Structures are given as structure tokens and as C-alpha cells.
PDB file of C-alpha atoms in Angstrom:
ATOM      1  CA  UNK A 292       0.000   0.000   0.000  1.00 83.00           C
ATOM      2  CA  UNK A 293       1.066   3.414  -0.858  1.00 85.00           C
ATOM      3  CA  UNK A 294       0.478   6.062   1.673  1.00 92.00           C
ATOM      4  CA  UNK A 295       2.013   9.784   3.006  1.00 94.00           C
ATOM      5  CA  UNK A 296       1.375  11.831   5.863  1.00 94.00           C
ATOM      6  CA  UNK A 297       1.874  15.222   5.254  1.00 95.00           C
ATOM      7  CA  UNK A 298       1.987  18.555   7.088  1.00 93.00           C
ATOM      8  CA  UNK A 299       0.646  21.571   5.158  1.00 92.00           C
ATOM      9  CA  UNK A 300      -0.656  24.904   5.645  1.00 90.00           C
ATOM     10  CA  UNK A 301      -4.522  26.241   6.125  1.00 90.00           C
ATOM     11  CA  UNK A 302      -3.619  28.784   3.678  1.00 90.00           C
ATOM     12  CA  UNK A 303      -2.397  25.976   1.029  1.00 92.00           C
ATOM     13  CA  UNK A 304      -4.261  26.501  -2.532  1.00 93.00           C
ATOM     14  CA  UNK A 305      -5.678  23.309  -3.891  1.00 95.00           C
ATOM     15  CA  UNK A 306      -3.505  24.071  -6.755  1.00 93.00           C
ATOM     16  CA  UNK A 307      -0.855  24.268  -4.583  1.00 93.00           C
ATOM     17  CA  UNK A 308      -1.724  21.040  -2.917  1.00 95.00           C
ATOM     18  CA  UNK A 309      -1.561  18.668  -6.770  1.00 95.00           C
ATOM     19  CA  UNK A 310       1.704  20.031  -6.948  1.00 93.00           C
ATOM     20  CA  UNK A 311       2.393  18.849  -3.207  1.00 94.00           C
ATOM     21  CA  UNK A 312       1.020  15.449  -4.258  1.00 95.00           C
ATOM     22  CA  UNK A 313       3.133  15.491  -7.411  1.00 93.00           C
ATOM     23  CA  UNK A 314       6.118  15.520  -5.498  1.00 93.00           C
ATOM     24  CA  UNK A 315       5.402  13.085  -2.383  1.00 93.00           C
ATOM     25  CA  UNK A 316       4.166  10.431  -5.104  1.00 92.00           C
ATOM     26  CA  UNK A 317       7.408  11.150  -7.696  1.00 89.00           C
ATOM     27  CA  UNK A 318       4.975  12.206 -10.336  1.00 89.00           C
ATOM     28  CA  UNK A 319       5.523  14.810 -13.379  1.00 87.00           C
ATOM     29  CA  UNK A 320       2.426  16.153 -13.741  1.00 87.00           C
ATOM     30  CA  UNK A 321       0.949  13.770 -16.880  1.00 89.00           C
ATOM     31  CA  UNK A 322      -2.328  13.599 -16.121  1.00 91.00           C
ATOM     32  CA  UNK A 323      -5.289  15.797 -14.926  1.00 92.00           C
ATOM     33  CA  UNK A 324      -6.781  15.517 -11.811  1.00 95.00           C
ATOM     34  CA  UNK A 325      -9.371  16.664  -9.433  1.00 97.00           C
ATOM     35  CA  UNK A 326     -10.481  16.739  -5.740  1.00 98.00           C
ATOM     36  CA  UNK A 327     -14.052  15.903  -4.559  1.00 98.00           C
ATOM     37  CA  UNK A 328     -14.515  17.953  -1.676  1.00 98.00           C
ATOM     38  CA  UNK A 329     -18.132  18.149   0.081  1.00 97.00           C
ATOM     39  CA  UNK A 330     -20.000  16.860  -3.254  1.00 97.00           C
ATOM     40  CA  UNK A 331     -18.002  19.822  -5.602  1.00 97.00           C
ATOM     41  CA  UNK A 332     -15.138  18.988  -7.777  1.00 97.00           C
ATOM     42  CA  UNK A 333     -11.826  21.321  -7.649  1.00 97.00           C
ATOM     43  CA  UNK A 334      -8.982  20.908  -9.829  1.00 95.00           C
ATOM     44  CA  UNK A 335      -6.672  22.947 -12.458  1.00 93.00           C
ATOM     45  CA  UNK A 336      -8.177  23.672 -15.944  1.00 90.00           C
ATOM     46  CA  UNK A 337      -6.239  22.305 -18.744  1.00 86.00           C
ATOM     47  CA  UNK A 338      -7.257  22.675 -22.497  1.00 85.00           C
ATOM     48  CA  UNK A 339      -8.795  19.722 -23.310  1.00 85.00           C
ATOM     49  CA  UNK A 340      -9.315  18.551 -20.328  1.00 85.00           C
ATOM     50  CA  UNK A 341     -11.902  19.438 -17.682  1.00 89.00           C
ATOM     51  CA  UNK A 342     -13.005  22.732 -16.410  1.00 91.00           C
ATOM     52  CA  UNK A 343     -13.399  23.596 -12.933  1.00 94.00           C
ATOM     53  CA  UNK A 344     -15.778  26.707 -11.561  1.00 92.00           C
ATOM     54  CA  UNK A 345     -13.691  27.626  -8.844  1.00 94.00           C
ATOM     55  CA  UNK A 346     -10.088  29.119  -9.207  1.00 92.00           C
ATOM     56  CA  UNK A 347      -8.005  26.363  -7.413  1.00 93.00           C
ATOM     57  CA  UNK A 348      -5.189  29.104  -6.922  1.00 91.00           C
ATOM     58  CA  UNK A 349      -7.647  31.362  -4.770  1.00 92.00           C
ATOM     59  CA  UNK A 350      -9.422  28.241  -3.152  1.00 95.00           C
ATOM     60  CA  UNK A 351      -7.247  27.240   0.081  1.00 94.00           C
ATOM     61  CA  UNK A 352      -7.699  24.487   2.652  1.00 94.00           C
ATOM     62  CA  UNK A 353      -9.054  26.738   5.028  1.00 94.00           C
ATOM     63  CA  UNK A 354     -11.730  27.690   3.186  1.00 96.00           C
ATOM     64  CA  UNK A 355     -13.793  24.210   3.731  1.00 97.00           C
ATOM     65  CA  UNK A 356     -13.309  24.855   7.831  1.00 95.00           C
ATOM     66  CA  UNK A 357     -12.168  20.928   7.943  1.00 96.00           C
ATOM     67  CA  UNK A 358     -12.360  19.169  11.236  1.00 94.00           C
ATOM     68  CA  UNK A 359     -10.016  16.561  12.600  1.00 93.00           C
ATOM     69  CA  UNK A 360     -11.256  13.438  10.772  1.00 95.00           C
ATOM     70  CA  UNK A 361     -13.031  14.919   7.759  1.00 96.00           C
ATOM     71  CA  UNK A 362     -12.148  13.388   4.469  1.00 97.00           C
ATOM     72  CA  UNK A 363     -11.816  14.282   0.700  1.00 97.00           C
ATOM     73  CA  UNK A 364     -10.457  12.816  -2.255  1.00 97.00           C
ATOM     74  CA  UNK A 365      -7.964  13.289  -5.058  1.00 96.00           C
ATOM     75  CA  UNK A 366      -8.393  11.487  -8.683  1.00 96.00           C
ATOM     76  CA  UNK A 367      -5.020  11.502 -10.718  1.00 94.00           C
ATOM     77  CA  UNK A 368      -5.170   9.668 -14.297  1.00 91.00           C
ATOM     78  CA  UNK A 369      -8.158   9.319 -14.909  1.00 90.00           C
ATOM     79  CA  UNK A 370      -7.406   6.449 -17.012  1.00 90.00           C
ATOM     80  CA  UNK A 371      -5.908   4.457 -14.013  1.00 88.00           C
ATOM     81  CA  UNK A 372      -8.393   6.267 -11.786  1.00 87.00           C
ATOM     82  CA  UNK A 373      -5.796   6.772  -8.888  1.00 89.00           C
ATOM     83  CA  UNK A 374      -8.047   7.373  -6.289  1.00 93.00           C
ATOM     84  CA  UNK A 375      -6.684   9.108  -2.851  1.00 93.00           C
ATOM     85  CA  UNK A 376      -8.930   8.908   0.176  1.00 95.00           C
ATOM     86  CA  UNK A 377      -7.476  12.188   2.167  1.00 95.00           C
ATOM     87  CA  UNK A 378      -8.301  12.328   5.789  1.00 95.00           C
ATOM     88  CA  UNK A 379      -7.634  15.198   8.130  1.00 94.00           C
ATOM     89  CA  UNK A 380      -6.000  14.161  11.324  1.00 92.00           C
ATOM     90  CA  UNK A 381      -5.337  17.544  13.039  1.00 90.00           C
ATOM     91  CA  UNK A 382      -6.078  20.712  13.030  1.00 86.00           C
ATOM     92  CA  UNK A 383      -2.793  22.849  14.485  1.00 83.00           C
ATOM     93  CA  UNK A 384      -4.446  26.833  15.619  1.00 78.00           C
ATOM     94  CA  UNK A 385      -2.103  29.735  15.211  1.00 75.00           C
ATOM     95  CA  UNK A 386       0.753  27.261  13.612  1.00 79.00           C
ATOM     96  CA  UNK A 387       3.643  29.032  12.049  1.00 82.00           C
ATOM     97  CA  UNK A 388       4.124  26.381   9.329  1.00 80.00           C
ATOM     98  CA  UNK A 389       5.209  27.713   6.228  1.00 79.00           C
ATOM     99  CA  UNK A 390       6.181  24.693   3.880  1.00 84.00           C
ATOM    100  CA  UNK A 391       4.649  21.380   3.545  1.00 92.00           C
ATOM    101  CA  UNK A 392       6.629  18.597   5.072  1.00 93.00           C
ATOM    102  CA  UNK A 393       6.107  14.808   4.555  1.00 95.00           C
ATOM    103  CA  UNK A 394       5.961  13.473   8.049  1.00 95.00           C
ATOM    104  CA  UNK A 395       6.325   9.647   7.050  1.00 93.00           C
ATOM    105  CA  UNK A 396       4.857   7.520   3.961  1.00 93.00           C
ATOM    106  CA  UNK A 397       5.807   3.980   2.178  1.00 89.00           C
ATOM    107  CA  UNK A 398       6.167   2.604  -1.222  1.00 83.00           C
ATOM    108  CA  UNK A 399       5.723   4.836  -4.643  1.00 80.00           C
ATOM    109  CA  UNK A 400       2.966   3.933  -6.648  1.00 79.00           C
ATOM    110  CA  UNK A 401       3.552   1.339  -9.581  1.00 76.00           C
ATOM    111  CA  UNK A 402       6.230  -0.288  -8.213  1.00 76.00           C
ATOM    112  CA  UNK A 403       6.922  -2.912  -6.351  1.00 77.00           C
ATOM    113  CA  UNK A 404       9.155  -4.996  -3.833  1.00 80.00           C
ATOM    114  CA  UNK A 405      11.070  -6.614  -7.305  1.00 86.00           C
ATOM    115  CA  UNK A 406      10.939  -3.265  -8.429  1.00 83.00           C
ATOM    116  CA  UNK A 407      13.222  -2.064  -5.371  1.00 82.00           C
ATOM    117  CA  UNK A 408      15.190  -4.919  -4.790  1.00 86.00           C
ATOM    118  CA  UNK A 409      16.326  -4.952  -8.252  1.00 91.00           C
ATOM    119  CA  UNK A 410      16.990  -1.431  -8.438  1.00 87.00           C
ATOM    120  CA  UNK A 411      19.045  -1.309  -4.947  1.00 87.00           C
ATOM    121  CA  UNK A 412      20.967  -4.453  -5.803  1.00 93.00           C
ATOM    122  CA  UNK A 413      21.854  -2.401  -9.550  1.00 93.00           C
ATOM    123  CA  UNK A 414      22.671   0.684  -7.346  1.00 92.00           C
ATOM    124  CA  UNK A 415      25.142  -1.555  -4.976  1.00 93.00           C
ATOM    125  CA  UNK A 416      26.997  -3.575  -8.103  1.00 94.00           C
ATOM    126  CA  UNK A 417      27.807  -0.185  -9.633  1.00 93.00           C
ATOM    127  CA  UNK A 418      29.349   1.295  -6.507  1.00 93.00           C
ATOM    128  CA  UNK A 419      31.157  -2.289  -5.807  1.00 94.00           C
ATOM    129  CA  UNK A 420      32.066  -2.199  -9.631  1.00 93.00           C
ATOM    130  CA  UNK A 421      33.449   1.332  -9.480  1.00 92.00           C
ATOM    131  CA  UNK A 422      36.928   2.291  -9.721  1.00 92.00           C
ATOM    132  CA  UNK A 423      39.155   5.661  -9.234  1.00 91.00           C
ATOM    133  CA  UNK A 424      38.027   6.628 -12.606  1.00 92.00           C
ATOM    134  CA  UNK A 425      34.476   6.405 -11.820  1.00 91.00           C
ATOM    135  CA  UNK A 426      32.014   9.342 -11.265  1.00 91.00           C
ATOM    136  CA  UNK A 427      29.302  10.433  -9.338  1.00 90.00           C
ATOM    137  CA  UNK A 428      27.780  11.399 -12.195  1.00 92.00           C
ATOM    138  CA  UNK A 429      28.379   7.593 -13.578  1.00 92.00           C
ATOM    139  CA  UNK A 430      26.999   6.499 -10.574  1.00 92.00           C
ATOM    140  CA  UNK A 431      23.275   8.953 -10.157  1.00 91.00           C
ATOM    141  CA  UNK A 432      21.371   7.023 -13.167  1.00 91.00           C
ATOM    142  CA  UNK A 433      21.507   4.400 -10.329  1.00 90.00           C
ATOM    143  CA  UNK A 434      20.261   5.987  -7.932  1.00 88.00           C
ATOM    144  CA  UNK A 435      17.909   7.778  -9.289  1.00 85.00           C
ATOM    145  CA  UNK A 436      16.282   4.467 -10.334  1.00 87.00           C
ATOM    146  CA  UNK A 437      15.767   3.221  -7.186  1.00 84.00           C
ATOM    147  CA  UNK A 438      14.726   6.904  -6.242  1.00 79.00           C
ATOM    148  CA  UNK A 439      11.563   6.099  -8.394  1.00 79.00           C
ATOM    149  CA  UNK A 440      10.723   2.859  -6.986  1.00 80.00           C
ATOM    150  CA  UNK A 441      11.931   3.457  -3.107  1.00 85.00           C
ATOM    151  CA  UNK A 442      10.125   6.350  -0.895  1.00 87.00           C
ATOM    152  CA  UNK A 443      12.647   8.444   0.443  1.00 90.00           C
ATOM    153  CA  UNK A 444      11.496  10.984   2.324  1.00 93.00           C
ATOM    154  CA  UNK A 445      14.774  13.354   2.935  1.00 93.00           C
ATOM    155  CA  UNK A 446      14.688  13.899  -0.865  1.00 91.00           C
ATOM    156  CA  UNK A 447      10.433  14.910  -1.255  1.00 93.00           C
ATOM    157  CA  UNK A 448      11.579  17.135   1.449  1.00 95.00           C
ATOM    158  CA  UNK A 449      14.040  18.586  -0.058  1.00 93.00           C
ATOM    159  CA  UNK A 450      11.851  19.280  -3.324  1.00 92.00           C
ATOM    160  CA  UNK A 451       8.977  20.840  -1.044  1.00 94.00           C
ATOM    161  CA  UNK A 452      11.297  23.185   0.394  1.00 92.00           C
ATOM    162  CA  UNK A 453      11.684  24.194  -3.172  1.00 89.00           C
ATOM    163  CA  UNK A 454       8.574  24.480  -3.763  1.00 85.00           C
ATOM    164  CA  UNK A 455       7.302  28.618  -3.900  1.00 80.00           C
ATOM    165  CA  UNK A 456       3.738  28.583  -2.774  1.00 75.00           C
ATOM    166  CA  UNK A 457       3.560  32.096  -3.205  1.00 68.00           C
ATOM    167  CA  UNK A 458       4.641  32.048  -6.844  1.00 64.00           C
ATOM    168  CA  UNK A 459       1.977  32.488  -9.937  1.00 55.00           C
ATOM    169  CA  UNK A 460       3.763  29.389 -11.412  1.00 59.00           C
ATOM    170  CA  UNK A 461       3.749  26.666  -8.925  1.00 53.00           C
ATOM    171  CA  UNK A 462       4.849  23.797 -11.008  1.00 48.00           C
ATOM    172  CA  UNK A 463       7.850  22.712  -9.417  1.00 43.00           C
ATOM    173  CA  UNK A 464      11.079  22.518 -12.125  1.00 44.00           C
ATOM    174  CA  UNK A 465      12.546  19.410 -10.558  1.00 39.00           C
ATOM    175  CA  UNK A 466      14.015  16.277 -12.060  1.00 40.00           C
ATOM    176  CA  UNK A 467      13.470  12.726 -11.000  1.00 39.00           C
ATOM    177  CA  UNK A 468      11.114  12.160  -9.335  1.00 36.00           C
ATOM    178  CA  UNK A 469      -3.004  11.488   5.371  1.00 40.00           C
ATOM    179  CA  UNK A 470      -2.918  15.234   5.058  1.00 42.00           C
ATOM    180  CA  UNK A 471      -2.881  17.435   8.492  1.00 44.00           C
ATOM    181  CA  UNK A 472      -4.209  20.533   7.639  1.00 39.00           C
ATOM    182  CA  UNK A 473      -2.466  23.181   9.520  1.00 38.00           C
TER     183      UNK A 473
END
């Protein structure tokens, strides 16, 4: 089972939030999406795609005055119809919480325990296998591969912190790849 447990801000945008689940699932954005929040559907406007009434930039968490166990979901591919059931643990008053923070999670969708195994036993044979001559940058195919098919939660952190909430664009330029509302 795949699952995160995240730390955000009341004043997140649900646009702000896909690209939060983007990067704590190693996704690039593919598909569209949308969040079913008290019986109304939010989500980003593509062309082609859907259309949304609201403006998920100006719509934040706060806005649906969530209590602690509360739930909502979040479709992504709607091919695959990758269904998230989102549940509110906490509510956190006067919290000075600026970035969103991945508390904990397991597994990245698609993959699997063969997946990982495979993919840290390629990662270990090229550092065993490497000489003086050998780079780092020889060496980062590898571990970006098992990146995509192990969680690791020091690196989604480190692409959150990256992340500029307060910027117009808020697609997240980065390469590789249970909500508490605060």
C-alpha cells in the first residue's frame, strides 16, 4: 500500500496542494486531476481537459473549515483512476508552518518490492564495480532508479522546500522524481 502523511498549511491553494502530491508520489504532472470535496469537484483547468468553476489558486484548505477526521479525495489519471482517500488528522491553531513537510509515507505507486530490490541491488553492483576513474555522475542514473521505486522521504523534502507557494507558477522545475491541515 502506498500512503504519506503530510503537514501543510490552512492557507495551502488546492492548486498548490496537486503540486504537493506530485512531489510526495514522484509524479511529473501527466495527467489531470481533481479533488471531490463536500460533493463539488476542484482541480486545475487544462485545455482539453476538464473545467473547474472555482479558481483552485484562490481556493485554500481553510476555506472548507475541515475538522479533525473529515475526508476528501484526489483522482489523478483518470485512465488508471488513482483514487486518494485524504483524511484530516489535526487541526494545528495559530501554527507558524510555512512549507509542507512529509511526516512519514511507504512505497511509490507502480512499483513494487522486485521493483526495489532490483533497483538497490543495480545501485550496490555499480558502486562495488566502481573504480578511481568512476564518477558520481556515472553512478546517479543508479540511484535515481531506485529513487523512483523506493520512498525516500529526505529527498520529497528537499523538493517541497523548493517548492514557492507564493509564486503564480507553482509547477515545481525538478528532475526525477493522510494530510494534516495546519
Amino acid at each position: 500500500m502506498v500512503w504519506r502523511r503530510l503537514r501543510i498549511a490552512a492557507d495551502t491553494s488546492l492548486a498548490a496542494l496537486h503540486f504537493i502530491f506530485q512531489i510526495v508520489q514522484g509524479w511529473g504532472d501527466d495527467h489531470l486531476h481533481q479533488f471531490h470535496i463536500y460533493g463539488k469537484d476542484y482541480g486545475i483547468s487544462y485545455e482539453g481537459g476538464i473545467g473547474f468553476v472555482d479558481n483552485p489558486f484562490r481556493v485554500v484548505i481553510d476555506d472548507f473549515a475541515f475538522d479533525a477526521g473529515d475526508r476528501f479525495t484526489y483522482e489523478y489519471n483518470f485512465f488508471e483512476h488513482w483514487l486518494h482517500d485524504i483524511r484530516v488528522e489535526a487541526i494545528y491553531e495559530n501554527s507558524t508552518l510555512k512549507a509542507p513537510f512529509c511526516i512519514s509515507g511507504h512505497g511509490m505507486p507502480g512499483a513494487t518490492a522486485a521493483d526495489e530490490f532490483d533497483k538497490t541491488l543495480a545501485f550496490l553492483e555499480a558502486i562495488v564495480n566502481a573504480d578511481d576513474e568512476t564518477t558520481v555522475g556515472e553512478i546517479r542514473p543508479f540511484a535515481d532508479d531506485l529513487d523512483a521505486v523506493r520512498f525516500n522521504r529526505h529527498k520529497i523534502n528537499r523538493q517541497l522546500s523548493r517548492l514557492d507557494l507564493a509564486s503564480p507558477v507553482l509547477e515545481p522545475k525538478l528532475s526525477g522524481w493522510a494530510v494534516v491541515a495546519d
